[in-house]
Amino acid sequence: MDPWHKFRRIFYSVGIPPTIWLIAFFLVPLGLIWIFSFGEKVGVVGIDITWTLDNYVRSFNPDILTIFAKSLWLAAVATFICLVIGLPVALGIVYAPNKWKGLLLLGIMLPFWTNLLIRTYALIAVLRTRGYVNFTLEWLDGAARWFLELFGMGGIALAILGERFQALELLYNDNAVILGLVYVHLPFMVLPLYAALERLDRSYLEASLDLGAGHLRTLWNVVVPLALPGIISGLIITFIPALGSFLTPDLLGGPDSAMIATIIERQFKSANDWPFGSALSFLLMYITFGALAIRALMARRRGGDGMGG
Amino acid sequence: MTDGAKTIIGIRSVTKRFNGNVLAVDDVSLDIKSGEFFALLGPSGCGKTTLLRMIAGFEVPSDGSVEIDGQVVDDVPPNKRPVNMVFQSYAVFPHMTVADNVAYGLKMDGVSSSEAKGRVEEALGLVQLPGYGERMPDQLSGGQRQRVALARALVKRPKVLLLDEPLSALDAKLREAMQLELRNLQAKVGITFVMVTHDQDEALSMADRVAVMESGRVRQLAAPRDLYEFPNCRFVADFIGKMNLFEGVVKSSAGSEISVGIDGIGDVRLPFDGSAQGKIGIAIRPEKAMVTADKPSDEDCLSLEGQVTQVAYYGNESHVFVKTASGLDFSVTTQNNERSVVAATNPGDRRWVSWRRKDTLVLAE
């Protein structure tokens, strides 16, 4: 590589626009939010920067902490489910015939290109009481009743299935939020896992099988340890956006399944308390940094081989 | 290896097609005997590795079946077969110590950890890596990693050890040492070895028997000496060692003699036991021919006059290339067993190339 200063003009012309863009649209707004977080609300629109720590102190009240804890919990559960689903999916794509691989990866990527709002409403259409899941269940219920009555076991049908079909309440609770988070964030998990598994030398797997291990033990003893950098990358880049989602809990969650981003959004909009919202934003960011620091630490312990994704 | 030994691996009319039509192995039948060192030799793409992988269980035959120790194993997955493999890339698990690598197969078999420990030590001793148990694979050289892969496979005491190009990743000096060592190891443990290689020197120097494969078929199955001295077809003659190959036509055959018209040489009588007609191949090994200044008077010799075009000097031997008056290119290997012979032949010299009739190979195929 030639040193950059040999091509000073090219370097500047290529380097300056993105730098300006980054400063103007990322660092400056971020700095403003950081400054707001030390401010006080004055009137309807005014903010006085008094360098008070009050907003941060307010964040440490039980209500907010509960929501933080709940957000961490929901994001963690969703991330874990993504891993459990994503690992077999990634393995499946890696071992699929070559001509199918591109199509399968496209299938994973496709939701990325669809608006999040549309996807979430589609999920609502599936899950609501008059939705496709309940329609299917109702039909199965009806079929079962008909079948049992055909053999004169109407009493049993009544005992097991009850008086009439009760639609399941699938929406507006924590499970709906987790399902939504998994649905939205699965590609974030599958892609780094796929990248890590694709690079894995297949002779390791064959050696494990050859030495007497079954598929599950090979997965656990060989695939998982060797794909660990990719798994950690997948966990982190799934967990971070899941932790920060607000649309999913807003639309799918019940009154008590608000996540921290929902609260932040509320501060900037309906509550009109920008300083408090700013403080919460930065606390969320510090948690994210914490997650990244853990990843870096694990990468260093593995001899600097942590850039799995 | 004796002819009376029982068959440990039976390949029964095995055919393997990939993606429905690419023929990798084409109706191969083989009997590999218990205790022998068997080599599958051939150019890349000849199907030898596919055949090995079908024995290991990583590929399933499209037709025919594989038997191990008398049992058809077509439905047996690799982890349930009494064979173990040393992979071309060794596939030593990078996240485990040497001892854990070697103990892996024992752990999978449910061998107690105390017994496993003893067997791991024993196996590491066998491959001359005693005391290496606590090292990680990235602290080992390529040759050492290969020994770990060997120990890992041998520790399970398989009925057959499969080796996929075991020496191809080693440098030339180490390769030669490992050839001898593998041979000695096999004699010591008494396990049947089946080795895939594209290197004829490896196959000839290590194996009891060699199957030469081409385009998915076994062209010849013989002991190394027979393979070299009595190739049964043009492909094997050309693939194993160096060979002067000419075309001829059978004029007549009677008893143990055959009369052949060879392009550029003329009609000659050659000793030949089999039956041949029509077009045949005539082959003479370079080291079986001589280059002399005068025509030899020996009746049993065939001679051609020509001009030396090139002399390639290799120290212990020289390769002399002669273009005969009839236009044939003939290569002769001469041993430089006296200092004076080195300078005796030079390009441009007129010389006689001669060889004994009985050293002439008649190739029907």
XYZ file of C-alpha atoms in Angstrom:
674
model
C 0.000 0.000 0.000
C 1.187 3.474 -0.825
C 1.095 5.941 2.045
C -2.034 8.071 1.913
C -0.126 11.373 1.709
C 1.149 10.400 -1.739
C -2.424 10.863 -2.940
C -3.395 13.756 -0.715
C -5.938 15.166 -3.123
C -7.737 11.868 -3.629
C -7.617 11.188 0.077
C -9.245 14.489 0.956
C -11.840 14.435 -1.803
C -12.920 10.930 -0.850
C -12.528 11.346 2.883
C -14.002 14.757 3.607
C -17.661 14.379 2.498
C -18.371 11.339 4.687
C -16.526 12.987 7.564
C -18.707 16.095 7.250
C -21.794 13.918 6.962
C -20.803 11.964 10.068
C -20.110 15.109 12.073
C -23.193 17.040 10.958
C -25.734 14.245 11.188
C -24.351 12.000 13.870
C -21.841 13.547 16.235
C -23.477 17.005 16.498
C -27.005 15.686 17.223
C -25.549 13.146 19.610
C -23.604 15.908 21.364
C -26.769 18.014 21.575
C -28.661 15.142 23.204
C -25.757 14.653 25.596
C -25.891 18.324 26.535
C -29.709 18.214 26.850
C -29.343 15.387 29.321
C -27.783 17.876 31.727
C -30.556 20.429 31.197
C -33.800 21.492 32.822
C -37.154 21.942 31.193
C -38.268 25.561 31.069
C -41.794 26.197 29.828
C -43.166 24.260 26.864
C -40.210 24.290 24.500
C -37.296 25.799 26.390
C -34.391 23.847 27.834
C -31.930 25.399 30.253
C -28.511 23.745 30.333
C -27.681 23.898 34.022
C -25.374 20.856 34.081
C -27.584 19.279 36.638
C -27.397 15.519 37.200
C -31.039 15.517 38.138
C -32.188 13.680 34.986
C -29.804 10.819 35.700
C -30.829 10.668 39.339
C -34.482 10.544 38.230
C -33.648 7.602 35.972
C -32.714 5.518 38.965
C -36.224 5.357 40.339
C -37.807 1.897 40.674
C -40.271 2.363 37.818
C -37.597 3.219 35.286
C -35.207 0.581 36.609
C -37.944 -2.031 36.284
C -38.465 -1.030 32.696
C -34.729 -1.168 32.046
C -34.586 -4.622 33.628
C -37.625 -5.730 31.651
C -36.113 -4.416 28.401
C -32.887 -6.286 29.099
C -34.886 -9.419 29.888
C -37.130 -9.232 26.801
C -34.159 -8.455 24.529
C -32.112 -11.276 26.094
C -34.899 -13.841 25.727
C -35.553 -12.755 22.147
C -31.810 -12.931 21.370
C -31.546 -16.393 22.881
C -34.535 -17.630 20.877
C -32.975 -16.093 17.768
C -29.831 -18.136 18.469
C -31.772 -21.351 18.999
C -33.683 -20.828 15.745
C -30.845 -19.161 13.845
C -28.181 -21.816 14.397
C -30.092 -24.643 12.683
C -31.235 -22.242 9.968
C -27.650 -21.081 9.324
C -26.417 -24.681 9.357
C -29.187 -25.616 6.969
C -28.164 -22.891 4.523
C -24.448 -23.771 4.791
C -25.168 -27.414 3.962
C -27.820 -26.709 1.344
C -26.924 -27.461 -2.292
C -25.068 -24.521 -3.826
C -27.876 -23.582 -6.189
C -30.264 -23.150 -3.239
C -27.912 -21.145 -1.010
C -28.462 -17.783 -2.697
C -32.217 -18.229 -2.685
C -32.274 -19.213 0.996
C -30.086 -16.261 1.958
C -32.394 -14.018 -0.054
C -35.281 -15.428 1.950
C -33.491 -14.404 5.143
C -32.687 -10.944 3.777
C -36.100 -10.260 2.232
C -37.800 -9.010 5.445
C -35.023 -6.384 5.699
C -36.389 -4.764 2.587
C -39.953 -4.629 3.875
C -41.040 -1.770 6.089
C -40.925 -2.627 9.783
C -44.363 -1.164 10.355
C -45.911 -3.312 7.630
C -44.226 -6.399 9.007
C -45.479 -5.647 12.493
C -49.051 -5.079 11.324
C -48.829 -8.338 9.389
C -47.888 -10.030 12.648
C -50.903 -8.399 14.304
C -53.132 -9.767 11.567
C -51.783 -13.218 12.294
C -51.983 -13.087 16.069
C -55.126 -11.084 16.934
C -58.244 -12.790 18.311
C -59.830 -12.743 14.834
C -56.459 -13.590 13.243
C -55.075 -16.466 11.227
C -53.728 -18.440 14.188
C -57.066 -18.376 15.916
C -58.936 -19.140 12.679
C -56.788 -22.235 12.267
C -57.274 -23.266 15.866
C -61.006 -22.731 15.602
C -61.175 -24.880 12.533
C -59.166 -27.646 14.229
C -61.425 -27.333 17.249
C -64.516 -27.700 15.098
C -63.023 -30.670 13.251
C -62.147 -32.378 16.520
C -65.668 -31.880 17.898
C -67.244 -33.206 14.729
C -64.918 -36.200 14.741
C -65.581 -37.049 18.382
C -69.325 -36.658 18.020
C -69.222 -38.922 14.993
C -68.055 -41.676 17.315
C -70.565 -40.731 19.972
C -68.052 -39.131 22.262
C -69.623 -35.712 22.408
C -69.329 -35.778 26.191
C -65.571 -36.177 26.013
C -65.387 -33.330 23.511
C -67.289 -31.157 25.882
C -65.058 -32.151 28.787
C -61.778 -31.528 26.938
C -62.644 -28.664 24.624
C -65.210 -26.853 26.729
C -68.582 -25.342 25.810
C -67.342 -23.488 22.751
C -64.058 -22.388 21.158
C -62.215 -19.693 23.114
C -59.929 -17.545 20.969
C -56.400 -17.322 22.405
C -55.225 -13.905 23.536
C -51.959 -13.876 21.649
C -51.472 -10.142 21.344
C -50.718 -7.312 23.755
C -48.530 -9.201 26.197
C -44.813 -9.940 26.724
C -44.899 -13.090 24.617
C -46.179 -11.120 21.658
C -43.300 -8.648 22.137
C -40.742 -11.485 22.273
C -42.259 -13.083 19.185
C -42.131 -9.747 17.388
C -38.524 -9.115 18.442
C -37.490 -12.599 17.279
C -39.297 -12.133 13.986
C -37.681 -8.760 13.314
C -34.156 -9.610 14.510
C -33.665 -13.152 13.246
C -31.717 -12.025 10.147
C -29.236 -10.209 12.409
C -28.487 -13.556 14.011
C -28.547 -15.798 10.945
C -26.163 -13.768 8.803
C -23.133 -13.679 11.158
C -23.750 -17.325 12.080
C -23.878 -18.230 8.410
C -20.627 -16.349 7.772
C -18.887 -18.159 10.644
C -20.203 -21.598 9.726
C -19.485 -21.178 6.038
C -15.792 -20.680 6.847
C -15.688 -23.721 9.090
C -13.554 -26.477 7.542
C -15.913 -29.381 7.003
C -13.247 -31.930 7.713
C -13.543 -30.985 11.412
C -17.160 -32.119 11.359
C -16.316 -35.230 9.407
C -13.469 -36.013 11.817
C -15.879 -35.718 14.728
C -18.398 -38.035 13.049
C -15.609 -40.402 12.076
C -14.454 -40.608 15.689
C -17.876 -41.755 16.803
C -19.749 -38.571 17.715
C -23.329 -38.214 16.575
C -24.647 -35.064 14.949
C -25.768 -33.421 18.179
C -22.489 -34.084 19.968
C -20.583 -32.863 16.917
C -22.673 -29.702 16.984
C -21.965 -29.154 20.665
C -18.305 -30.278 20.800
C -17.009 -28.990 17.493
C -19.364 -26.643 15.647
C -20.322 -24.397 18.551
C -16.776 -23.897 19.927
C -15.334 -23.259 16.473
C -18.160 -20.921 15.481
C -18.069 -19.128 18.838
C -16.727 -15.830 17.455
C -19.632 -15.763 14.993
C -22.101 -16.745 17.700
C -20.894 -13.918 19.954
C -21.116 -11.452 17.068
C -24.619 -12.667 16.337
C -25.678 -12.358 19.970
C -24.352 -8.808 20.243
C -25.717 -7.472 16.982
C -29.085 -9.050 17.697
C -29.217 -7.918 21.313
C -28.349 -4.254 20.694
C -31.166 -3.391 18.258
C -33.583 -5.647 20.168
C -32.837 -3.709 23.338
C -33.483 -0.432 21.547
C -36.695 -1.367 19.714
C -39.767 0.709 20.419
C -42.184 -0.021 17.588
C -42.511 -3.710 18.431
C -43.369 -3.331 22.133
C -45.528 -0.323 21.289
C -47.690 -2.194 18.793
C -47.582 -5.756 20.102
C -47.098 -5.228 23.831
C -49.641 -4.786 26.565
C -49.757 -1.841 29.000
C -46.964 -3.368 31.104
C -44.670 -4.522 28.315
C -43.192 -1.123 27.515
C -39.486 -1.269 26.743
C -37.018 1.471 27.515
C -37.129 2.901 23.995
C -40.896 3.291 24.343
C -40.319 5.390 27.445
C -37.626 7.442 25.710
C -39.905 8.076 22.757
C -42.642 9.171 25.149
C -40.305 11.736 26.777
C -39.553 13.364 23.441
C -43.184 13.350 22.325
C -46.161 13.149 24.642
C -44.300 13.902 27.892
C -42.268 16.660 26.225
C -39.392 16.164 28.650
C -36.348 16.218 26.386
C -33.702 16.393 29.135
C -35.051 13.267 30.831
C -35.371 11.468 27.490
C -31.803 12.441 26.660
C -30.518 11.061 29.936
C -32.376 7.785 29.384
C -30.989 7.594 25.842
C -27.464 7.906 27.120
C -28.017 5.326 29.836
C -29.234 2.908 27.139
C -26.148 3.721 25.108
C -23.873 3.007 28.075
C -25.505 -0.411 28.458
C -24.863 -1.031 24.763
C -21.225 0.007 25.213
C -21.075 -2.430 28.098
C -22.238 -5.247 25.841
C -19.641 -4.291 23.230
C -16.943 -4.142 25.902
C -17.790 -7.685 26.994
C -17.475 -8.830 23.409
C -14.101 -7.103 23.001
C -12.909 -8.638 26.244
C -13.931 -12.118 25.121
C -12.283 -11.522 21.769
C -9.031 -10.566 23.475
C -9.152 -13.649 25.656
C -9.492 -15.774 22.542
C -6.248 -14.378 21.185
C -7.648 -11.503 19.186
C -9.707 -13.824 17.008
C -12.988 -12.283 17.924
C -14.000 -10.573 14.713
C -16.290 -13.417 13.850
C -18.973 -11.586 11.893
C -0.187 -59.784 3.466
C -0.971 -63.278 2.313
C -3.439 -64.536 -0.225
C -5.168 -66.526 2.467
C -5.973 -63.493 4.625
C -9.653 -62.756 5.038
C -11.329 -59.845 3.339
C -11.788 -56.906 5.707
C -13.262 -54.505 3.170
C -15.320 -55.667 0.262
C -16.238 -53.207 -2.446
C -19.063 -54.822 -4.407
C -19.797 -53.304 -7.835
C -19.813 -49.841 -6.332
C -20.864 -46.933 -8.512
C -21.085 -43.331 -7.369
C -22.768 -40.587 -9.350
C -22.793 -37.004 -8.137
C -25.753 -34.740 -8.927
C -27.332 -37.634 -10.743
C -24.958 -37.805 -13.663
C -21.275 -37.089 -12.887
C -19.718 -40.534 -12.640
C -17.043 -40.519 -9.919
C -16.731 -44.251 -9.300
C -17.755 -46.654 -12.029
C -18.613 -50.222 -11.032
C -15.585 -50.947 -8.840
C -15.114 -54.256 -7.072
C -12.221 -54.786 -4.671
C -11.228 -57.100 -1.844
C -8.973 -55.477 0.724
C -7.349 -58.114 2.912
C -7.039 -57.963 6.646
C -3.664 -56.603 7.748
C -2.473 -55.307 4.408
C -1.339 -51.828 3.441
C -3.538 -50.997 0.491
C -3.129 -47.969 -1.747
C -5.612 -46.330 -4.100
C -3.475 -44.554 -6.669
C -4.534 -42.323 -9.504
C -4.555 -38.839 -10.948
C -6.836 -36.245 -9.380
C -10.470 -36.807 -10.231
C -10.077 -40.551 -10.747
C -12.510 -41.380 -7.941
C -10.031 -42.682 -5.378
C -11.018 -40.223 -2.645
C -14.712 -40.814 -3.303
C -14.106 -44.532 -2.882
C -12.299 -43.922 0.419
C -15.100 -41.667 1.619
C -17.635 -44.371 0.804
C -15.671 -46.772 3.035
C -15.679 -44.131 5.788
C -19.396 -43.516 5.289
C -19.262 -39.882 4.158
C -20.609 -40.831 0.753
C -23.227 -43.442 -0.027
C -22.828 -45.605 -3.131
C -25.356 -44.929 -5.881
C -25.155 -48.610 -6.775
C -23.499 -51.627 -5.231
C -22.459 -51.949 -1.622
C -19.545 -51.717 0.786
C -18.823 -54.497 3.268
C -16.656 -54.099 6.344
C -15.626 -57.328 8.036
C -18.347 -59.253 6.271
C -21.173 -56.836 7.025
C -22.893 -54.592 4.536
C -22.501 -51.075 5.962
C -24.452 -49.009 3.425
C -26.969 -47.955 6.081
C -24.374 -47.456 8.826
C -23.458 -43.801 9.504
C -19.756 -42.859 9.750
C -19.836 -42.635 13.542
C -20.938 -46.254 13.798
C -18.367 -47.769 11.417
C -15.327 -49.624 12.754
C -12.993 -47.566 10.584
C -11.184 -44.309 11.258
C -9.737 -41.744 8.956
C -6.706 -39.491 8.823
C -7.808 -36.445 6.858
C -5.721 -34.703 4.241
C -5.924 -31.477 6.272
C -5.518 -33.590 9.468
C -8.603 -31.857 10.958
C -7.006 -31.745 14.401
C -9.530 -29.788 16.493
C -7.889 -26.398 17.102
C -9.815 -25.695 20.306
C -8.665 -28.818 22.121
C -5.314 -29.908 23.526
C -3.463 -32.756 21.867
C -4.606 -35.122 24.633
C -8.245 -34.031 24.269
C -8.008 -34.509 20.522
C -6.695 -38.042 20.910
C -9.185 -38.847 23.681
C -12.152 -37.478 21.683
C -13.086 -40.763 20.032
C -12.672 -42.699 23.272
C -14.926 -40.239 25.082
C -17.571 -40.704 22.386
C -17.349 -44.474 22.892
C -17.865 -44.071 26.620
C -14.421 -45.319 27.578
C -13.689 -44.434 31.214
C -11.450 -41.432 31.639
C -8.791 -43.412 33.513
C -8.562 -46.003 30.756
C -8.677 -43.279 28.123
C -5.745 -41.500 29.756
C -3.563 -44.588 29.510
C -4.569 -45.275 25.919
C -3.945 -41.652 24.907
C -0.427 -41.813 26.382
C 0.171 -45.081 24.607
C -1.076 -43.700 21.278
C 1.043 -40.554 21.597
C 4.045 -42.771 22.323
C 3.252 -44.838 19.246
C 3.425 -41.772 16.994
C 6.505 -40.498 18.845
C 4.843 -37.552 20.550
C 5.121 -38.595 24.193
C 4.506 -35.752 26.615
C 2.826 -33.543 23.992
C -0.628 -34.014 25.519
C -0.993 -30.545 27.007
C 0.008 -28.623 23.875
C -2.473 -26.866 21.643
C -2.504 -27.770 17.944
C -1.305 -24.315 16.869
C 1.917 -24.962 18.801
C 2.697 -27.974 16.603
C 4.368 -28.290 13.214
C 2.522 -29.802 10.262
C 4.249 -33.129 10.744
C 3.372 -33.194 14.433
C -0.260 -32.357 13.712
C -0.366 -35.286 11.352
C 0.975 -37.555 14.091
C -1.792 -36.297 16.371
C -4.360 -37.123 13.678
C -2.805 -40.602 13.368
C -2.836 -41.142 17.134
C -6.423 -39.907 17.334
C -7.529 -42.473 14.758
C -5.350 -45.368 15.977
C -6.295 -44.969 19.634
C -9.758 -46.285 18.771
C -8.178 -49.511 17.483
C -10.195 -49.459 14.270
C -10.435 -52.467 12.000
C -9.230 -50.289 9.151
C -7.355 -47.002 9.116
C -8.172 -44.795 6.141
C -5.578 -42.246 5.052
C -6.494 -39.498 2.600
C -3.314 -38.207 0.932
C -1.531 -38.420 4.284
C 1.780 -37.010 3.134
C 0.764 -34.406 0.573
C 1.027 -31.454 2.967
C 4.535 -32.300 4.179
C 7.788 -31.110 2.649
C 9.878 -33.552 0.637
C 12.371 -34.597 3.334
C 9.709 -35.136 5.977
C 7.563 -36.974 3.472
C 10.271 -39.539 2.831
C 10.815 -40.100 6.553
C 7.059 -40.425 7.154
C 6.745 -42.990 4.339
C 9.029 -45.334 6.245
C 7.482 -44.465 9.573
C 3.917 -45.118 8.433
C 5.041 -48.419 6.961
C 6.677 -49.428 10.244
C 3.691 -48.213 12.252
C 1.357 -50.327 10.155
C 3.508 -53.402 10.672
C 3.593 -52.684 14.399
C -0.133 -52.190 15.015
C -1.215 -54.763 12.452
C -4.241 -52.695 11.406
C -5.302 -52.662 7.771
C -4.311 -49.349 6.187
C -6.082 -48.001 3.113
C -4.288 -44.986 1.671
C -5.338 -42.670 -1.102
C -2.512 -41.001 -2.985
C -1.708 -39.436 -6.313
C 2.002 -39.973 -5.717
C 3.227 -43.194 -7.298
C 6.442 -43.232 -5.244
C 4.366 -43.195 -2.076
C 2.128 -45.991 -3.276
C 4.993 -48.158 -4.535
C 7.213 -47.728 -1.494
C 4.532 -48.128 1.173
C 1.750 -50.399 -0.024
C 1.492 -54.177 -0.199
C -0.967 -53.825 -3.042
C -1.927 -50.896 -5.199
C -5.127 -50.289 -7.140
C -4.475 -47.863 -9.988
C -7.613 -45.912 -10.813
C -8.588 -43.846 -13.799
C -11.953 -42.219 -14.599
C -13.686 -44.016 -11.771
C -12.412 -47.483 -12.689
C -9.656 -49.688 -11.319
C -7.272 -50.230 -14.199
C -4.896 -52.583 -12.406
C -4.642 -54.123 -8.955
C -1.250 -55.583 -8.155
C 1.743 -55.578 -5.859
C 4.053 -52.597 -6.511
C 6.697 -54.721 -8.259
C 4.164 -56.299 -10.622
C 2.587 -52.928 -11.264
C 5.896 -51.475 -12.340
C 7.264 -54.453 -14.253
C 4.019 -55.782 -15.706
C 1.556 -52.973 -16.285
C -1.535 -54.324 -18.005
C -2.455 -51.299 -20.077
C -1.064 -48.143 -21.633
C -2.506 -45.975 -18.871
C -0.808 -47.816 -16.035
C 2.437 -48.175 -18.008
C 2.519 -44.457 -18.583
C 1.246 -43.399 -15.146
C 3.661 -45.500 -13.099
C 7.251 -44.422 -13.682
C 8.603 -43.387 -17.070
C 7.968 -45.340 -20.209
C 8.829 -45.382 -23.902
C 5.491 -46.157 -25.547
C 5.147 -47.165 -29.200
C 2.312 -48.419 -31.345
C 2.330 -51.776 -33.064
C 0.157 -54.321 -34.845
C 0.028 -58.039 -34.126
C 1.117 -60.067 -37.165
C 0.803 -63.502 -35.646
C 1.010 -65.204 -32.313
C 2.135 -68.725 -31.579
C 2.720 -70.323 -28.198
C 4.609 -67.956 -25.982
C 5.798 -65.751 -28.794
C 4.196 -62.986 -30.730
C 5.203 -61.360 -33.957
C 4.596 -57.656 -34.016
C 5.030 -54.887 -36.524
C 6.097 -51.794 -34.626
C 5.931 -48.344 -36.167
C 9.479 -47.113 -36.697
C 11.099 -50.354 -35.564
C 9.840 -53.015 -37.939
C 8.717 -56.622 -37.479
C 10.013 -58.270 -34.331
C 9.297 -61.389 -32.356
C 8.604 -60.892 -28.647
C 7.933 -63.282 -25.795
C 4.269 -62.960 -24.820
C 1.958 -65.245 -22.868
C -1.437 -63.733 -23.312
C -3.573 -63.258 -26.357
C -3.553 -60.087 -28.388
C -4.613 -58.998 -31.803
C -4.917 -55.885 -33.846
C -3.373 -52.712 -32.502
C -1.243 -53.007 -29.407
C 1.080 -50.882 -27.333
C 4.781 -51.618 -27.016
C 6.563 -50.318 -23.951
C 10.147 -50.231 -22.775
C 11.290 -48.767 -19.452
C 14.090 -46.187 -19.923
C 16.355 -47.908 -17.403
C 15.969 -51.263 -19.204
C 17.525 -49.846 -22.374
C 21.179 -49.084 -23.099
C 22.962 -46.482 -25.161
C 26.090 -47.790 -26.866
C 28.448 -46.578 -29.544
C 28.320 -49.871 -31.475
C 25.463 -52.179 -32.265
C 25.318 -54.947 -29.623
C 25.845 -58.411 -31.057
C 23.466 -60.088 -28.593
C 20.697 -61.986 -30.451
C 18.214 -61.303 -27.631
C 18.537 -57.575 -28.028
C 16.577 -55.227 -30.230
C 18.561 -52.243 -31.460
C 17.878 -48.919 -33.142
C 20.343 -46.382 -34.408
C 19.815 -42.716 -33.744
C 21.189 -39.383 -32.732
C 21.429 -38.085 -29.164
C 19.270 -34.952 -28.892
C 19.680 -34.150 -25.214
C 21.369 -35.401 -22.064
C 19.765 -34.460 -18.737
C 22.196 -34.983 -15.877
C 20.795 -35.794 -12.424
C 23.954 -36.709 -10.558
C 23.292 -40.361 -9.863
C 21.760 -40.920 -13.288
C 21.385 -39.280 -16.653
C 18.465 -39.264 -19.036
C 19.610 -39.620 -22.600
C 17.143 -38.680 -25.332
C 17.718 -40.277 -28.715
C 15.889 -39.640 -31.970
C 16.079 -42.765 -34.065
C 16.612 -42.787 -37.802
C 12.967 -43.844 -38.163
C 11.828 -40.801 -36.195
C 11.027 -42.342 -32.788
C 11.842 -40.442 -29.597
C 13.510 -42.775 -27.157
C 14.554 -41.984 -23.620
C 17.190 -44.036 -21.826
C 18.138 -43.757 -18.178
C 21.790 -44.520 -17.497
C 23.367 -44.940 -14.102
C 26.423 -42.772 -13.555
C 28.173 -45.483 -11.635
C 31.597 -44.529 -12.982
C 32.911 -41.033 -13.144
C 34.110 -41.494 -16.709
C 30.669 -42.354 -18.179
C 29.298 -38.911 -17.482
C 30.989 -37.271 -20.416
C 30.764 -40.291 -22.728
C 27.453 -39.276 -24.322
C 26.756 -35.826 -25.697
C 24.061 -34.276 -27.862
C 24.748 -34.870 -31.530
C 26.461 -38.205 -31.005
C 25.377 -41.149 -33.119
C 24.436 -44.006 -30.803
C 22.666 -47.352 -30.674
C 19.718 -47.804 -28.351
C 19.161 -51.423 -27.439
C 17.085 -53.497 -25.044
C 16.308 -57.123 -24.404
C 13.287 -58.715 -26.053
C 12.060 -60.077 -22.715
C 12.040 -56.548 -21.269
C 9.634 -55.404 -23.937
C 6.072 -55.060 -22.732
C 3.158 -55.903 -24.992
C 0.058 -53.970 -23.958
C -3.192 -55.251 -25.398
C -5.176 -52.336 -23.972
